[in-house]
PDB file of C-alpha atoms and ligand atoms in Angstrom:
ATOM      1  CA  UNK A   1     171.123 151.542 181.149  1.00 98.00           C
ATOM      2  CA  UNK A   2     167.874 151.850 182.609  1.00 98.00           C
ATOM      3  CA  UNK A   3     164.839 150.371 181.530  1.00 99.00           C
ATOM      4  CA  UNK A   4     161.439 152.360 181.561  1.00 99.00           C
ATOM      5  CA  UNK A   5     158.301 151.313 181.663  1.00 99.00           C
ATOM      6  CA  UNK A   6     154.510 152.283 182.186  1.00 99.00           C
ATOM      7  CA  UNK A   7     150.709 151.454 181.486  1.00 98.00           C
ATOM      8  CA  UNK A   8     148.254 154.044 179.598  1.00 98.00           C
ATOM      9  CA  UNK A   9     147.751 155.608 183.132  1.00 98.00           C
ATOM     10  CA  UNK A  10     151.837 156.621 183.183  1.00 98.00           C
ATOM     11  CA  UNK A  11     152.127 157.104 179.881  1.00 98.00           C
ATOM     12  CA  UNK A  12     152.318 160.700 179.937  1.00 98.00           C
ATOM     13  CA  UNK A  13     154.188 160.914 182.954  1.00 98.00           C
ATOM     14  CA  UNK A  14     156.817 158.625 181.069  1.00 98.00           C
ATOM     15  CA  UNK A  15     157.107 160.397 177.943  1.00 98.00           C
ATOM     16  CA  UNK A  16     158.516 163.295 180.669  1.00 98.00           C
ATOM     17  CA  UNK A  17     160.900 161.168 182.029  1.00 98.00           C
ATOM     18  CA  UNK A  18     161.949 159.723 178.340  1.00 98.00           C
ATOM     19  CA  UNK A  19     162.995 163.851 177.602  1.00 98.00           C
ATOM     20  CA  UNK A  20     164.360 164.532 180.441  1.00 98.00           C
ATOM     21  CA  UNK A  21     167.183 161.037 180.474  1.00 98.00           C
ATOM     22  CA  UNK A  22     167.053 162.055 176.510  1.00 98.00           C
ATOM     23  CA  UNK A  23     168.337 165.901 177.548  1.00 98.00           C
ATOM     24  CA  UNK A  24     170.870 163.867 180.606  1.00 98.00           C
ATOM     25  CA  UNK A  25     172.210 161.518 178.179  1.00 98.00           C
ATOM     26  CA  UNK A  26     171.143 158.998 180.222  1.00 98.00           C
ATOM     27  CA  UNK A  27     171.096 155.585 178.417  1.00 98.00           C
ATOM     28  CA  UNK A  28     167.315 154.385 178.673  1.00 98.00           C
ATOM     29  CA  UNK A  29     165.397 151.226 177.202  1.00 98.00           C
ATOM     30  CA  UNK A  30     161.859 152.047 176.655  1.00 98.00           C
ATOM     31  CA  UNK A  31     159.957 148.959 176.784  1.00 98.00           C
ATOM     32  CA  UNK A  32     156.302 150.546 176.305  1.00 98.00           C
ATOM     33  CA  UNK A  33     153.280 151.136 176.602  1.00 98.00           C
ATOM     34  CA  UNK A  34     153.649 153.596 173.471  1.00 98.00           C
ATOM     35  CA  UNK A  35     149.751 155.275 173.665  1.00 98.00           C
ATOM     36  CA  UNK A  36     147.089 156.183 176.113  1.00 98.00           C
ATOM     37  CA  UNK A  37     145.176 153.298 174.833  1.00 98.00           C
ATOM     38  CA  UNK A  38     144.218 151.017 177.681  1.00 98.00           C
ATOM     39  CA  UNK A  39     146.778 148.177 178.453  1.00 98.00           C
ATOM     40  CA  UNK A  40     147.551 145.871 181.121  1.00 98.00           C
ATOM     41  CA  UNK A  41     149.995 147.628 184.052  1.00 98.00           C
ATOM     42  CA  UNK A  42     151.429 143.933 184.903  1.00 98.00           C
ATOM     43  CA  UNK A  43     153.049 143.139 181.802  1.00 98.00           C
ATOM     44  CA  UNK A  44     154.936 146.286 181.428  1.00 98.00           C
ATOM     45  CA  UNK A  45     155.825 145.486 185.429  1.00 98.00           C
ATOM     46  CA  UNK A  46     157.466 141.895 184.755  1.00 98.00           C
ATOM     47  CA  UNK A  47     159.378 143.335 181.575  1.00 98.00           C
ATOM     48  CA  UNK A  48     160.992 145.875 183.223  1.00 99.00           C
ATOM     49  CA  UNK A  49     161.585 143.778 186.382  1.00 99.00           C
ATOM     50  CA  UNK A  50     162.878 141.131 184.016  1.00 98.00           C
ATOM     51  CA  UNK A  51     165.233 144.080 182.203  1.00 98.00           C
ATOM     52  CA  UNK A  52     166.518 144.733 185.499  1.00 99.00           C
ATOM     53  CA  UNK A  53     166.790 141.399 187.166  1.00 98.00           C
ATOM     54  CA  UNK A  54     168.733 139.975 184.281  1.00 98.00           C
ATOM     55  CA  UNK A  55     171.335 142.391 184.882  1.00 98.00           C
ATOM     56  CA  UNK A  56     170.593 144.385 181.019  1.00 98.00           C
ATOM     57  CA  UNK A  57     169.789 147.296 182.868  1.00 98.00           C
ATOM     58  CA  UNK A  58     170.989 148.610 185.727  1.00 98.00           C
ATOM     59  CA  UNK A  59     168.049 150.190 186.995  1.00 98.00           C
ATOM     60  CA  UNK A  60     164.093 150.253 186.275  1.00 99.00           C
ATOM     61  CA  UNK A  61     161.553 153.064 186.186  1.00 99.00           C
ATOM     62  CA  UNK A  62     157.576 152.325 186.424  1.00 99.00           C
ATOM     63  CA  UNK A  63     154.464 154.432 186.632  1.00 99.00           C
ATOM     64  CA  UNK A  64     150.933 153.467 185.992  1.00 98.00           C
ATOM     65  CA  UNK A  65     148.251 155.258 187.676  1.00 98.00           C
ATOM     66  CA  UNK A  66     148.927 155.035 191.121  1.00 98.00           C
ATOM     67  CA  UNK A  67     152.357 153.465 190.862  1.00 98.00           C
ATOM     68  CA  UNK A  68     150.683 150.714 193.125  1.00 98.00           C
ATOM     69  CA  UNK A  69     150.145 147.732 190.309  1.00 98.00           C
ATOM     70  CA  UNK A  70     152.730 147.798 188.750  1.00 98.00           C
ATOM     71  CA  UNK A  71     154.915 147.856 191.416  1.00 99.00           C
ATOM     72  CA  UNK A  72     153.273 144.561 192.574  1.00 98.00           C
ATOM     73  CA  UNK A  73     154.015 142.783 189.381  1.00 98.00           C
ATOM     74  CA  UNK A  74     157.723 143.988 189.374  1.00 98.00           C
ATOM     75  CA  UNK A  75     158.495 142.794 192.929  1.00 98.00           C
ATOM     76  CA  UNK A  76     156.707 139.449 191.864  1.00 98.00           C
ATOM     77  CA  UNK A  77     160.090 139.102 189.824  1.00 98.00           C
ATOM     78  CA  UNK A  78     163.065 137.186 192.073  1.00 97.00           C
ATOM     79  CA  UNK A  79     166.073 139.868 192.795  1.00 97.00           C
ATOM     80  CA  UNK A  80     163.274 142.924 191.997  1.00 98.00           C
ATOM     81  CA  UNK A  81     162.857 145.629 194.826  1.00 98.00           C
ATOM     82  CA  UNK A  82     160.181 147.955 193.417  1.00 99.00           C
ATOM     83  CA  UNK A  83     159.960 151.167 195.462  1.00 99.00           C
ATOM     84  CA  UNK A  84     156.749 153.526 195.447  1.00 99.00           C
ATOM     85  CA  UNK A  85     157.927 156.845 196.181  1.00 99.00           C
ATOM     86  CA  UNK A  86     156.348 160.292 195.472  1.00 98.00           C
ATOM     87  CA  UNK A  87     158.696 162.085 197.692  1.00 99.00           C
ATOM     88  CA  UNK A  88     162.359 162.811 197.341  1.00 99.00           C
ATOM     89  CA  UNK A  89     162.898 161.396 200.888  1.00 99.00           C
ATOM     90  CA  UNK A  90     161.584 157.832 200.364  1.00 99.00           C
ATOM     91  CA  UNK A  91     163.112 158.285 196.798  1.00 99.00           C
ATOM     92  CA  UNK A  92     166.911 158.504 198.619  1.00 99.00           C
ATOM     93  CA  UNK A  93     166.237 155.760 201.917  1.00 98.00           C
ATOM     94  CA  UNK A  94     164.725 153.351 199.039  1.00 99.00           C
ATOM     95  CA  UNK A  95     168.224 153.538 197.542  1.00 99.00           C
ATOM     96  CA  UNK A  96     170.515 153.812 200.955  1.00 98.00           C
ATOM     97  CA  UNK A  97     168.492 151.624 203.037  1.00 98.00           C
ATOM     98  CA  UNK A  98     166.234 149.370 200.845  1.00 98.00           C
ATOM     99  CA  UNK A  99     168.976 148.850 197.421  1.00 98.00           C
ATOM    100  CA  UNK A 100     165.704 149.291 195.700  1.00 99.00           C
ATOM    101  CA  UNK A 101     166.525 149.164 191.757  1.00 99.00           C
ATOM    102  CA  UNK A 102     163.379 149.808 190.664  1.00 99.00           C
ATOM    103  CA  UNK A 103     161.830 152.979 190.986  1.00 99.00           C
ATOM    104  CA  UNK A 104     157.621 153.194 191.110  1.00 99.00           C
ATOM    105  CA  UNK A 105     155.498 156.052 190.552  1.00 99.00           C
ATOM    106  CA  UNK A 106     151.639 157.055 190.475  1.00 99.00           C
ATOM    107  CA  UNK A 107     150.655 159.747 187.508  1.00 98.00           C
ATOM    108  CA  UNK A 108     147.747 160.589 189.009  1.00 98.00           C
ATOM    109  CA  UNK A 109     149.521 160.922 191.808  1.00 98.00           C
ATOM    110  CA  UNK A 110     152.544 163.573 191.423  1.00 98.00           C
ATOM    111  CA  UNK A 111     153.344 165.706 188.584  1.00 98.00           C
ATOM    112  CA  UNK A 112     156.407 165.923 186.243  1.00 98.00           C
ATOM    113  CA  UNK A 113     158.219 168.732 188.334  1.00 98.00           C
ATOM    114  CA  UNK A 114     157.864 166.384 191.359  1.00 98.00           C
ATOM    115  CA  UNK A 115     158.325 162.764 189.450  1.00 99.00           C
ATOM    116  CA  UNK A 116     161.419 164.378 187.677  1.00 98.00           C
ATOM    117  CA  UNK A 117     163.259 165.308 191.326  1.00 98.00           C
ATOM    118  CA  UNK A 118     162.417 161.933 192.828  1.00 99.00           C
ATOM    119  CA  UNK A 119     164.124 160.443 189.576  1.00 99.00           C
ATOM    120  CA  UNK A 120     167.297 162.475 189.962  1.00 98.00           C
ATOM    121  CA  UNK A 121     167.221 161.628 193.667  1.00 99.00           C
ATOM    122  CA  UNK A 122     166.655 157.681 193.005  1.00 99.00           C
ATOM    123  CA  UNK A 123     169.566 157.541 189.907  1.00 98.00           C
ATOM    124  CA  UNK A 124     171.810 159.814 192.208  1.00 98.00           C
ATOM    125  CA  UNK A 125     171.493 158.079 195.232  1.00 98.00           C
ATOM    126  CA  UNK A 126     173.841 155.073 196.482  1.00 98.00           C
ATOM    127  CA  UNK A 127     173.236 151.909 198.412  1.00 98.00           C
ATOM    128  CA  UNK A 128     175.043 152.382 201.650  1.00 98.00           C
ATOM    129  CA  UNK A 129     176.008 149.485 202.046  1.00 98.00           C
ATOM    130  CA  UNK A 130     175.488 149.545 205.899  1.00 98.00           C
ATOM    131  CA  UNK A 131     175.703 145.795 207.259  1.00 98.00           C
ATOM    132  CA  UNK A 132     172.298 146.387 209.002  1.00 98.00           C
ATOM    133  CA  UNK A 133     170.874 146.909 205.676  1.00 98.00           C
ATOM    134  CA  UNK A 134     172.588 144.114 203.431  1.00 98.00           C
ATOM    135  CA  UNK A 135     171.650 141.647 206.339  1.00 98.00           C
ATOM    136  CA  UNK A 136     167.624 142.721 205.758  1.00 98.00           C
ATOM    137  CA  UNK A 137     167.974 142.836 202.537  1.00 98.00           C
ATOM    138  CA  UNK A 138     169.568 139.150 202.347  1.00 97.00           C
ATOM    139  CA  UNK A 139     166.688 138.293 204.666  1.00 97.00           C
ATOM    140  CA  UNK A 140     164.107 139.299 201.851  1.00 95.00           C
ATOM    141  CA  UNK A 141     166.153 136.988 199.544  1.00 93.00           C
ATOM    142  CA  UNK A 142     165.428 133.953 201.563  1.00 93.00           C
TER     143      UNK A 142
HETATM  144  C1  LIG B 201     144.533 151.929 185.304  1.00 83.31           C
HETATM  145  O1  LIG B 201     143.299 152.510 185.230  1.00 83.31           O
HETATM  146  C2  LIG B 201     145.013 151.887 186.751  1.00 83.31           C
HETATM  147  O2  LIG B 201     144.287 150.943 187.470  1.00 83.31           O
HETATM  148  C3  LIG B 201     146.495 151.583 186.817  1.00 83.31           C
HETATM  149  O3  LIG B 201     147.195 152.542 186.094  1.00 83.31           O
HETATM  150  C4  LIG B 201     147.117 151.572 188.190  1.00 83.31           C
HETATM  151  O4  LIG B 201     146.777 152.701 188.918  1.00 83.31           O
HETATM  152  C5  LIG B 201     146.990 150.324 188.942  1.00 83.31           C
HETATM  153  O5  LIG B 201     147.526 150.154 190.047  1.00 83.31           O
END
């Protein structure tokens, strides 16, 4: 399951990514914002974060305008690594290297075509489970 999440700023760019897990049959939780009506990006951040972190969902998707804020809150949340990517590349090392499960974008950053491609690459993309890498990431932890 993954959890999905935005602000008005991502909204649009969310609604995309809702049709195109819809059209995957990929199991999604959509935990708002449900309008362009101005909202606050941290709330939508911690719920998703807290989706994820909980161990309800697998794996979290954010956007708000710049990907930037929300991302913050999310990696406010204990066991949260929130990755801003708008590239494919980042999109795959944040999984190999970082075990990122949350994936951050900016709307008026990238568009769909773009966003959509870094979400395939994120979803498809395994930790590696290199010992260099569990060892940083167990040094975040502390
Ligand atoms: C909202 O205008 C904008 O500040 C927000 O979407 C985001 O870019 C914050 O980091």
């Amino acid at each position: 399951m993954i959890a999905i999440g935005s602000d008005h700023g991502g909204y649009a760019l969310k609604e995309e990514i809702v049709k195109y897990l819809k059209e995957q049959n990929i199991d999604y939780k959509d935990i708002g914002c449900y309008s362009e009506e101005s909202c606050d990006y941290p709330q939508y951040g911690k719920a998703v974060a807290q989706l994820v972190a909980s161990g309800e969902c697998e794996k979290g998707i954010l956007i708000c305008g710049t990907g930037i804020g929300i991302s913050i809150a999310a990696n406010k949340v204990k066991g949260i690594r929130a990755a801003l990517c708008h590239d494919c590349f980042s999109a795959q090392a944040a999984r190999e290297h970082n075990n990122a499960n949350i994936l951050a974008m900016g709307a008026r950053v990238i568009g769909p075509g773009l966003a959509i491609k870094i979400v395939e690459t994120f979803l498809a993309t395994d930790f590696s489970n290199d010992e260099r890498h569990v060892r940083r990431i167990s040094q975040i932890e502390e």
